[in-house]
PDB file of C-alpha atoms in Angstrom:
ATOM      1  CA  MET A   1    -107.840 -67.601 -46.055  1.00 83.00           C
ATOM      2  CA  ARG A   2    -105.515 -69.644 -48.095  1.00 87.00           C
ATOM      3  CA  GLU A   3    -107.761 -69.314 -50.609  1.00 90.00           C
ATOM      4  CA  GLU A   4    -107.743 -65.769 -51.343  1.00 87.00           C
ATOM      5  CA  GLN A   5    -104.609 -64.726 -50.855  1.00 87.00           C
ATOM      6  CA  HIS A   6    -104.212 -67.376 -53.828  1.00 92.00           C
ATOM      7  CA  LEU A   7    -101.626 -69.720 -52.904  1.00 93.00           C
ATOM      8  CA  THR A   8    -101.146 -73.574 -52.816  1.00 95.00           C
ATOM      9  CA  GLN A   9    -101.100 -75.814 -50.339  1.00 95.00           C
ATOM     10  CA  ASP A  10     -97.406 -75.934 -50.516  1.00 96.00           C
ATOM     11  CA  GLU A  11     -96.494 -72.228 -50.819  1.00 96.00           C
ATOM     12  CA  LEU A  12     -98.487 -71.972 -47.265  1.00 95.00           C
ATOM     13  CA  GLY A  13     -96.271 -75.131 -46.210  1.00 95.00           C
ATOM     14  CA  GLU A  14     -92.747 -73.595 -47.476  1.00 96.00           C
ATOM     15  CA  LEU A  15     -93.553 -69.694 -46.183  1.00 95.00           C
ATOM     16  CA  LEU A  16     -94.739 -71.477 -42.956  1.00 95.00           C
ATOM     17  CA  GLU A  17     -92.189 -74.981 -43.229  1.00 95.00           C
ATOM     18  CA  ILE A  18     -94.696 -77.679 -42.887  1.00 96.00           C
ATOM     19  CA  SER A  19     -95.556 -79.661 -45.627  1.00 96.00           C
ATOM     20  CA  GLY A  20     -98.985 -79.097 -47.349  1.00 95.00           C
ATOM     21  CA  LYS A  21     -99.850 -81.759 -47.015  1.00 96.00           C
ATOM     22  CA  THR A  22     -99.356 -81.147 -43.100  1.00 96.00           C
ATOM     23  CA  ILE A  23    -102.273 -77.549 -44.208  1.00 95.00           C
ATOM     24  CA  SER A  24    -104.668 -80.441 -46.277  1.00 95.00           C
ATOM     25  CA  SER A  25    -104.502 -82.169 -42.762  1.00 94.00           C
ATOM     26  CA  TRP A  26    -106.378 -79.203 -40.764  1.00 91.00           C
ATOM     27  CA  GLU A  27    -108.371 -78.152 -44.134  1.00 90.00           C
ATOM     28  CA  LYS A  28    -109.325 -81.206 -44.298  1.00 91.00           C
ATOM     29  CA  GLU A  29    -109.654 -80.778 -39.345  1.00 85.00           C
ATOM     30  CA  ARG A  30    -107.507 -83.966 -38.835  1.00 90.00           C
ATOM     31  CA  SER A  31    -105.721 -82.536 -36.658  1.00 89.00           C
ATOM     32  CA  GLU A  32    -104.950 -78.984 -35.471  1.00 87.00           C
ATOM     33  CA  PRO A  33    -102.111 -76.527 -35.774  1.00 89.00           C
ATOM     34  CA  LYS A  34    -100.293 -75.664 -32.288  1.00 88.00           C
ATOM     35  CA  ILE A  35    -100.767 -72.130 -31.157  1.00 84.00           C
ATOM     36  CA  GLU A  36     -96.476 -71.243 -32.949  1.00 88.00           C
ATOM     37  CA  MET A  37     -98.569 -72.240 -36.573  1.00 91.00           C
ATOM     38  CA  ILE A  38    -101.658 -70.018 -35.829  1.00 89.00           C
ATOM     39  CA  GLU A  39     -98.768 -67.196 -34.199  1.00 87.00           C
ATOM     40  CA  LYS A  40     -97.091 -67.973 -38.295  1.00 92.00           C
ATOM     41  CA  LEU A  41    -100.667 -67.706 -39.787  1.00 92.00           C
ATOM     42  CA  SER A  42    -101.786 -64.383 -38.630  1.00 88.00           C
ATOM     43  CA  HIS A  43     -98.492 -63.207 -39.457  1.00 88.00           C
ATOM     44  CA  ILE A  44     -99.124 -64.251 -42.698  1.00 91.00           C
ATOM     45  CA  PHE A  45    -102.972 -63.064 -43.333  1.00 88.00           C
ATOM     46  CA  HIS A  46    -101.977 -60.392 -41.409  1.00 86.00           C
ATOM     47  CA  CYS A  47    -104.743 -61.170 -38.835  1.00 83.00           C
ATOM     48  CA  THR A  48    -105.735 -62.307 -34.905  1.00 78.00           C
ATOM     49  CA  SER A  49    -104.979 -65.514 -34.095  1.00 77.00           C
ATOM     50  CA  SER A  50    -109.202 -65.323 -33.458  1.00 72.00           C
ATOM     51  CA  GLN A  51    -109.684 -63.721 -37.248  1.00 76.00           C
ATOM     52  CA  LEU A  52    -108.151 -66.619 -38.010  1.00 77.00           C
ATOM     53  CA  LEU A  53    -109.282 -69.484 -35.942  1.00 73.00           C
ATOM     54  CA  GLY A  54    -112.916 -68.319 -37.192  1.00 70.00           C
ATOM     55  CA  GLU A  55    -113.930 -68.023 -33.026  1.00 61.00           C
ATOM     56  CA  ASN A  56    -116.974 -64.642 -32.057  1.00 57.00           C
ATOM     57  CA  HIS A  57    -115.899 -62.876 -29.278  1.00 52.00           C
ATOM     58  CA  ASP A  58    -119.175 -62.520 -28.003  1.00 53.00           C
ATOM     59  CA  ASP A  59    -118.267 -63.569 -24.638  1.00 59.00           C
ATOM     60  CA  PHE A  60    -114.722 -61.945 -25.216  1.00 77.00           C
ATOM     61  CA  PHE A  61    -113.848 -58.858 -24.372  1.00 80.00           C
ATOM     62  CA  THR A  62    -114.795 -54.778 -26.324  1.00 81.00           C
ATOM     63  CA  SER A  63    -113.177 -52.666 -23.556  1.00 86.00           C
ATOM     64  CA  PRO A  64    -110.007 -52.540 -23.142  1.00 87.00           C
ATOM     65  CA  GLU A  65    -109.667 -51.684 -19.024  1.00 88.00           C
ATOM     66  CA  GLU A  66    -111.718 -55.413 -18.726  1.00 89.00           C
ATOM     67  CA  ALA A  67    -108.793 -56.761 -21.331  1.00 87.00           C
ATOM     68  CA  LEU A  68    -105.964 -54.610 -19.358  1.00 87.00           C
ATOM     69  CA  GLN A  69    -107.351 -56.832 -15.942  1.00 88.00           C
ATOM     70  CA  PHE A  70    -107.482 -59.824 -17.428  1.00 87.00           C
ATOM     71  CA  ILE A  71    -103.631 -60.033 -18.662  1.00 85.00           C
ATOM     72  CA  LEU A  72    -103.302 -58.975 -16.044  1.00 84.00           C
ATOM     73  CA  LYS A  73    -104.990 -61.949 -14.036  1.00 85.00           C
ATOM     74  CA  GLN A  74    -102.191 -64.219 -16.432  1.00 83.00           C
ATOM     75  CA  ASP A  75     -99.460 -65.381 -14.662  1.00 78.00           C
ATOM     76  CA  MET A  76     -97.887 -67.541 -16.669  1.00 79.00           C
ATOM     77  CA  PHE A  77     -97.962 -65.817 -19.137  1.00 76.00           C
ATOM     78  CA  ALA A  78     -96.631 -62.338 -17.396  1.00 69.00           C
ATOM     79  CA  LYS A  79     -93.330 -64.663 -17.051  1.00 72.00           C
ATOM     80  CA  PHE A  80     -92.837 -64.999 -20.567  1.00 78.00           C
ATOM     81  CA  GLY A  81     -92.431 -61.059 -20.708  1.00 70.00           C
ATOM     82  CA  GLY A  82     -91.693 -59.674 -24.397  1.00 71.00           C
ATOM     83  CA  TYR A  83     -94.658 -57.611 -24.375  1.00 79.00           C
ATOM     84  CA  ASP A  84     -95.368 -52.540 -23.263  1.00 82.00           C
ATOM     85  CA  LEU A  85     -98.290 -52.833 -21.951  1.00 82.00           C
ATOM     86  CA  ASP A  86     -97.793 -49.537 -20.772  1.00 86.00           C
ATOM     87  CA  THR A  87     -96.639 -49.169 -24.801  1.00 89.00           C
ATOM     88  CA  MET A  88     -99.555 -51.062 -26.222  1.00 87.00           C
ATOM     89  CA  SER A  89    -102.912 -49.233 -28.207  1.00 89.00           C
ATOM     90  CA  GLN A  90    -105.808 -50.369 -26.307  1.00 88.00           C
ATOM     91  CA  ASP A  91    -106.314 -51.896 -29.774  1.00 85.00           C
ATOM     92  CA  GLU A  92    -103.921 -53.820 -29.470  1.00 86.00           C
ATOM     93  CA  ILE A  93    -104.160 -54.833 -25.670  1.00 87.00           C
ATOM     94  CA  ILE A  94    -108.001 -55.736 -25.777  1.00 86.00           C
ATOM     95  CA  ASP A  95    -106.167 -58.150 -30.138  1.00 85.00           C
ATOM     96  CA  MET A  96    -103.799 -59.090 -27.247  1.00 86.00           C
ATOM     97  CA  ALA A  97    -106.302 -60.304 -24.274  1.00 88.00           C
ATOM     98  CA  ASN A  98    -109.313 -62.021 -27.022  1.00 85.00           C
ATOM     99  CA  ASP A  99    -105.746 -64.279 -28.407  1.00 84.00           C
ATOM    100  CA  ILE A 100    -104.600 -65.491 -24.876  1.00 85.00           C
ATOM    101  CA  ALA A 101    -108.907 -65.960 -24.407  1.00 86.00           C
ATOM    102  CA  GLN A 102    -109.013 -67.952 -27.486  1.00 82.00           C
ATOM    103  CA  PHE A 103    -106.060 -70.676 -26.936  1.00 82.00           C
ATOM    104  CA  ILE A 104    -106.877 -71.473 -23.792  1.00 84.00           C
ATOM    105  CA  LYS A 105    -110.897 -72.690 -25.324  1.00 82.00           C
ATOM    106  CA  MET A 106    -109.091 -74.001 -27.619  1.00 79.00           C
ATOM    107  CA  ILE A 107    -106.596 -75.261 -24.506  1.00 82.00           C
ATOM    108  CA  ALA A 108    -109.640 -76.804 -23.088  1.00 81.00           C
ATOM    109  CA  LYS A 109    -111.335 -78.037 -26.155  1.00 77.00           C
ATOM    110  CA  ARG A 110    -108.238 -80.137 -26.588  1.00 75.00           C
ATOM    111  CA  HIS A 111    -108.186 -81.694 -23.392  1.00 79.00           C
ATOM    112  CA  LYS A 112    -111.440 -82.358 -22.808  1.00 71.00           C
TER     113      LYS A 112
END
């Protein structure tokens, strides 16, 4: 995505307030960005974090009802707040559930 936006590693690093070497390390899969960086990247590239990570959502959520039930079961996530499910569109609820599931999957991979 960085190259599609015609950004150098250093330019993207400046936007994220990190070094271009860190971007290079991610691209060469020597390290992985932290969740906060994934969120910042998704805002820069105007996509969901799941899209950014190139994950297939076949095993995640497509219906808003299913997504909402999943979100409501995430006690730890609910404690941090900052979102209002009553004002979110169905697509936003699905995206949020998929993002949460993706983060859980990523963390599980990291700690295998």
